[in-house]
Short mmCIF file of N, CA and C in Angstrom, two decimals:
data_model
loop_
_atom_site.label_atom_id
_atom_site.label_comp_id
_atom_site.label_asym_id
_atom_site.label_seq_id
_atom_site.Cartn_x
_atom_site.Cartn_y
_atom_site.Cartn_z
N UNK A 13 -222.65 -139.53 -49.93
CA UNK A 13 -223.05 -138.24 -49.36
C UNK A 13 -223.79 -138.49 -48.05
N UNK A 14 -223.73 -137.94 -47.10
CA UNK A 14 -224.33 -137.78 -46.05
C UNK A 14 -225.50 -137.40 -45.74
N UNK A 15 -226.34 -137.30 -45.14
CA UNK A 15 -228.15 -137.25 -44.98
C UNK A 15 -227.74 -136.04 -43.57
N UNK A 16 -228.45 -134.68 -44.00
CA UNK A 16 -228.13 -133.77 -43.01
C UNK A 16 -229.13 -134.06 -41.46
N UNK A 17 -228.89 -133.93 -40.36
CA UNK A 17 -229.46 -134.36 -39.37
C UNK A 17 -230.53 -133.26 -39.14
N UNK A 18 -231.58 -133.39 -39.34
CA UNK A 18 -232.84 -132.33 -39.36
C UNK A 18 -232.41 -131.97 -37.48
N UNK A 19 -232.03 -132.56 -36.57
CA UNK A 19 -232.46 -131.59 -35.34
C UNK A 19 -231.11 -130.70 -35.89
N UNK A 20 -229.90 -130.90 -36.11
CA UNK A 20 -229.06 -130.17 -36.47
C UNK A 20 -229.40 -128.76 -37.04
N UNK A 21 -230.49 -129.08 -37.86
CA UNK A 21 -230.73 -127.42 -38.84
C UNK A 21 -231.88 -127.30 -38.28
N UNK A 22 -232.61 -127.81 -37.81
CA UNK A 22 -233.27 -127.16 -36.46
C UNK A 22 -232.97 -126.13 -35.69
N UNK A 23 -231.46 -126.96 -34.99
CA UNK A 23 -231.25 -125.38 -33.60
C UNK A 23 -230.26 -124.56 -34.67
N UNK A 24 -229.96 -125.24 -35.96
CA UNK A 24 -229.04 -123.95 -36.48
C UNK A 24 -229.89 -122.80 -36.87
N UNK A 25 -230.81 -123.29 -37.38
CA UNK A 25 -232.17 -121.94 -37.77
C UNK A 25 -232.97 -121.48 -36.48
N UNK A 26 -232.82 -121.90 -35.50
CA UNK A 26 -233.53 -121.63 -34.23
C UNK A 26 -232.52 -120.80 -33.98
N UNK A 27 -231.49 -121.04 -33.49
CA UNK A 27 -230.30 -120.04 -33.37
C UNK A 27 -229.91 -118.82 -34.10
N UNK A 28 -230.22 -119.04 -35.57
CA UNK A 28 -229.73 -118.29 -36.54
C UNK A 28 -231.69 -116.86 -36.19
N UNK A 29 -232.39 -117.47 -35.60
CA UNK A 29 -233.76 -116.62 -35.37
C UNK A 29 -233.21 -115.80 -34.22
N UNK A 30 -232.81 -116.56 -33.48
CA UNK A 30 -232.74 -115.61 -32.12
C UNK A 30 -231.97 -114.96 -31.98
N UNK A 31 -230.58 -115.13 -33.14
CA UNK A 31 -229.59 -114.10 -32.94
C UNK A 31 -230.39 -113.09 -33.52
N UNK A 32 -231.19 -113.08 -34.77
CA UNK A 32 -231.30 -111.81 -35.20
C UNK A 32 -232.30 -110.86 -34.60
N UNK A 33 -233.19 -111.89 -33.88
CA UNK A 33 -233.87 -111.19 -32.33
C UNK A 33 -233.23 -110.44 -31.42
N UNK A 34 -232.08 -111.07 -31.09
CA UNK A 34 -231.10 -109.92 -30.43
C UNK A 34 -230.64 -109.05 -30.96
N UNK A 35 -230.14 -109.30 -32.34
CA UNK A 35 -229.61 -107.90 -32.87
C UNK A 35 -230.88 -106.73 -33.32
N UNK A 36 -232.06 -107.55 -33.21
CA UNK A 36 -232.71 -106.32 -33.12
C UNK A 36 -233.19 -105.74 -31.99
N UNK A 37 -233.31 -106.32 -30.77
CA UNK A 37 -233.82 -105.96 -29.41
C UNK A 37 -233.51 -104.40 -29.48
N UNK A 38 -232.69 -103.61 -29.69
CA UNK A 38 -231.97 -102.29 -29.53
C UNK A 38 -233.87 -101.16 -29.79
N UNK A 39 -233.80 -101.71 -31.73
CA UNK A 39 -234.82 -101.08 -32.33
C UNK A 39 -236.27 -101.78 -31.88
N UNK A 40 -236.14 -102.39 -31.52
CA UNK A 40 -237.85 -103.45 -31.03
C UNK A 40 -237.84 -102.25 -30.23
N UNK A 41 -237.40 -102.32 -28.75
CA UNK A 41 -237.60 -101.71 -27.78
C UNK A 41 -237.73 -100.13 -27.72
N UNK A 42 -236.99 -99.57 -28.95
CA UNK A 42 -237.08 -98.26 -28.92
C UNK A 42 -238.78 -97.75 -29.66
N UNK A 43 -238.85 -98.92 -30.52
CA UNK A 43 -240.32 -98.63 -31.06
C UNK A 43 -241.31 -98.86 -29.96
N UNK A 44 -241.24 -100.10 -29.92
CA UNK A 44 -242.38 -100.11 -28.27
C UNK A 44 -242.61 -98.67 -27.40
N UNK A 45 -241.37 -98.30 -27.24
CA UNK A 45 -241.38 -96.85 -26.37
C UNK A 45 -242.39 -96.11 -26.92
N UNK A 46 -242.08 -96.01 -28.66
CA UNK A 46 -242.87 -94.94 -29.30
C UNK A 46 -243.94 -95.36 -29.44
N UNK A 47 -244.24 -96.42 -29.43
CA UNK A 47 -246.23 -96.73 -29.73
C UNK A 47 -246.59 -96.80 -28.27
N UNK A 48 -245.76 -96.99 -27.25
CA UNK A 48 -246.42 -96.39 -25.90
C UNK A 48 -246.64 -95.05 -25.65
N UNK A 49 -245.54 -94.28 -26.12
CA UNK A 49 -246.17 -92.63 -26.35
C UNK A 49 -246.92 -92.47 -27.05
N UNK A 50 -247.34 -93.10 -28.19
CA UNK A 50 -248.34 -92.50 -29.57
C UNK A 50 -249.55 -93.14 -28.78
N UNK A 51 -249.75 -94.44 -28.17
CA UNK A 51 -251.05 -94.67 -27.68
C UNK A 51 -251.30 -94.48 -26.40
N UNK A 52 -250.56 -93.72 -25.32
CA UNK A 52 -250.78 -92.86 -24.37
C UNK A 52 -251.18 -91.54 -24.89
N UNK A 53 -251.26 -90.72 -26.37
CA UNK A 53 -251.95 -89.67 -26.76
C UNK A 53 -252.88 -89.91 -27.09
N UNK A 54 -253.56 -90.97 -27.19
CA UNK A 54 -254.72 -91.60 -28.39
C UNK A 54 -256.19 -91.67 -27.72
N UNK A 55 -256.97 -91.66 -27.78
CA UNK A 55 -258.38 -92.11 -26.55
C UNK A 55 -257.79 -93.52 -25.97
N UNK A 56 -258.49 -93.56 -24.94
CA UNK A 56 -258.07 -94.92 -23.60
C UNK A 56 -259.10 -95.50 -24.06
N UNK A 57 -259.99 -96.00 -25.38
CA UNK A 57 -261.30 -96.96 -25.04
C UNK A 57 -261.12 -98.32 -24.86
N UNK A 58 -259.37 -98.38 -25.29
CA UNK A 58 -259.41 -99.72 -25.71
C UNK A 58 -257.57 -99.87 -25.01
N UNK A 59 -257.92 -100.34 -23.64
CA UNK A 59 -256.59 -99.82 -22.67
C UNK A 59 -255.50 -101.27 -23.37
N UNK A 60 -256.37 -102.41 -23.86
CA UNK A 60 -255.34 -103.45 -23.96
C UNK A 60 -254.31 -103.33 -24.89
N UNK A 61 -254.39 -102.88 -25.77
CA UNK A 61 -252.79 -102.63 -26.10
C UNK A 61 -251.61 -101.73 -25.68
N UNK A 62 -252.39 -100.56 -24.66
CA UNK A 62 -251.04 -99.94 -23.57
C UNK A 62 -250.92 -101.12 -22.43
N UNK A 63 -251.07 -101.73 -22.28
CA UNK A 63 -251.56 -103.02 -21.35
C UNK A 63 -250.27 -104.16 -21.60
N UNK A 64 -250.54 -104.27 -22.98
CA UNK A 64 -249.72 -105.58 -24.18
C UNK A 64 -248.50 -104.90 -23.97
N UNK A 65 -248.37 -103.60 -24.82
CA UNK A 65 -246.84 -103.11 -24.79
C UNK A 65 -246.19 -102.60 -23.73
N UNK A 66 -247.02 -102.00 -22.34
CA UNK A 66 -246.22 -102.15 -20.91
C UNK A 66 -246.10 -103.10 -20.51
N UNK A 67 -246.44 -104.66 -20.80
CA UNK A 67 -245.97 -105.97 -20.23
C UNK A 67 -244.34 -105.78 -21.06
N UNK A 68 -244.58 -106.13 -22.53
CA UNK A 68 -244.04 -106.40 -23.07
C UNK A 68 -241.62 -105.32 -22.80
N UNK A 69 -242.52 -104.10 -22.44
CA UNK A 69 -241.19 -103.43 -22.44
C UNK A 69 -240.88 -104.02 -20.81
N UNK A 70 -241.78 -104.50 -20.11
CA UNK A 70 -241.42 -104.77 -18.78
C UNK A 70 -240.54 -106.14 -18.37
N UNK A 71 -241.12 -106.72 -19.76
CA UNK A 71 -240.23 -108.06 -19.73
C UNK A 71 -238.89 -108.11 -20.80
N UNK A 72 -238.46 -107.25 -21.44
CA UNK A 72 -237.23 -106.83 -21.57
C UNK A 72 -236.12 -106.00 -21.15
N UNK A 73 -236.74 -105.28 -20.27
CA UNK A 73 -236.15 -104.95 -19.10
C UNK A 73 -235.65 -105.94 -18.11
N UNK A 74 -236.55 -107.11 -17.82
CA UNK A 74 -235.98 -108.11 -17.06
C UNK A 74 -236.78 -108.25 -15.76
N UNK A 75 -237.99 -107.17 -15.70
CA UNK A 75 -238.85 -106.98 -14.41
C UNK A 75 -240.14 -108.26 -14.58
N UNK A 76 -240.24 -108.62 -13.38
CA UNK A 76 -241.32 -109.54 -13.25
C UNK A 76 -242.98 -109.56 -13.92
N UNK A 77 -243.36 -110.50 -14.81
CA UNK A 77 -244.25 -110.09 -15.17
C UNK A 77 -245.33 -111.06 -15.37
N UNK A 78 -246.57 -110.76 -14.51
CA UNK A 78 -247.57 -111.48 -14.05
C UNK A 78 -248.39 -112.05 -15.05
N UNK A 79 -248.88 -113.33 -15.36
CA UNK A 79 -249.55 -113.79 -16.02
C UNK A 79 -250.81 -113.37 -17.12
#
């Protein structure tokens, strides 16, 4: 019997992660939208998470996004 090559099931489960990252990108992004509307209604005391999730929809869009 053969000894399976660990980097092998490495990028197969690395791969097998990121496809299902893509197949969800559709619904990620549509939620982001909505917790940017629900916490654009909310008090501003605490701006960093409209902050987190306008980076975040900005960099799936594909727009440049500053450190």
């Amino acid at each position: 019997a053969s000894i399976p090559n660990w980097r092998v099931m490495r990028a197969d489960s690395t791969t097998q992660a990121n496809a299902h990252l893509i197949a969800a990108a559709p619904e990620l992004y549509e939620a982001l939208e909505a917790a940017k509307f629900w916490i654009g209604m909310q008090d501003r005391q605490s701006p960093a998470l409209g902050l987190l999730v306008d980076r975040a929809l900005a960099k799936a869009r594909g727009e440049q996004v500053s450190a």
